[in-house]
Every structure is written in structure tokens, then in C-alpha cells.
Amino acid sequence: GDAVAIDPIHRTVTTGDGGRLTWDRLVSTLPLPGLVARLTTCPPWLPGAAARLEAIPLALVLVVVGRPV
């Protein structure tokens, strides 16, 4: 299921179906405002700062020549 809550203190993610996952390192592809909205705790200034962010389109191309990735 989708992540509905992220607890940075206990390093857990709660999913929409009630599952709970633990993590050592968390990689998120959520837009930052969506990620911050799911945090169970954060500094009081962070939600407002995240809401003011603007997005730009980005394409990432990785070219590796002569070496395995």
C-alpha cells in the first residue's frame, strides 16, 4: 500500500492498509510537500517551507561508456 505516515524518530512507514515497515535509509520519490505532510513529527516551520517550493521539469540521462554500472 501507499505510505500514509512516516515516523522519522522510530524509522517506520505506515501504509494505507495498516502495514508497518522499518527502514535504515529511506528514499522517497514523493514531491517534498507530500513527503512532509506524511511526517509524524517535524519542525514547525517545515510544512510552510515545503508548501512554498516550486517544481521544475527535470530529465536525468545517465550515460556510462566503457564501464559497468
XYZ file of C-alpha atoms in Angstrom:
69
model
C 0.000 0.000 0.000
C 0.884 3.650 -0.252
C 2.719 5.381 2.569
C 0.317 7.328 4.775
C 2.645 8.139 7.695
C 6.407 8.385 8.038
C 7.874 8.347 11.533
C 11.439 9.687 11.337
C 12.094 9.035 15.035
C 11.229 5.321 15.015
C 12.144 4.929 11.330
C 8.854 3.388 10.295
C 6.458 3.869 7.407
C 2.785 3.065 7.880
C 0.888 2.015 4.762
C -2.728 2.638 3.847
C -3.616 -0.982 4.522
C -2.220 -0.756 8.071
C 1.161 -2.333 7.374
C 4.267 -1.029 9.073
C 7.715 -1.103 7.503
C 11.024 -0.250 9.150
C 13.943 1.374 7.385
C 17.610 2.229 7.822
C 17.640 4.635 4.879
C 14.529 5.984 3.208
C 14.437 7.064 -0.433
C 11.286 8.881 -1.463
C 10.060 9.895 -4.899
C 7.195 11.896 -3.400
C 7.132 15.643 -4.023
C 8.580 17.289 -0.904
C 5.249 18.814 0.233
C 3.695 15.322 0.099
C 6.606 13.804 1.980
C 6.475 16.476 4.691
C 2.691 16.048 5.006
C 3.215 12.371 5.871
C 5.819 13.023 8.595
C 4.543 12.265 12.083
C 6.859 14.901 13.524
C 8.876 17.742 12.026
C 9.990 21.265 12.896
C 7.018 23.674 12.885
C 8.472 25.769 10.041
C 8.942 22.813 7.654
C 5.368 22.376 6.274
C 5.169 26.051 5.314
C 8.597 25.984 3.703
C 7.725 22.823 1.749
C 4.451 24.384 0.549
C 6.347 27.350 -0.908
C 8.590 25.162 -3.070
C 8.158 25.321 -6.821
C 8.754 22.378 -9.119
C 10.510 22.381 -12.456
C 10.528 19.611 -15.048
C 13.687 17.557 -14.997
C 15.031 14.799 -17.188
C 18.012 12.803 -15.986
C 20.059 10.898 -18.511
C 22.863 8.639 -17.332
C 25.401 7.609 -19.934
C 28.169 5.248 -18.930
C 30.786 4.417 -21.531
C 33.215 1.544 -21.173
C 32.277 0.629 -17.584
C 29.544 -1.429 -15.996
C 27.150 0.500 -13.788
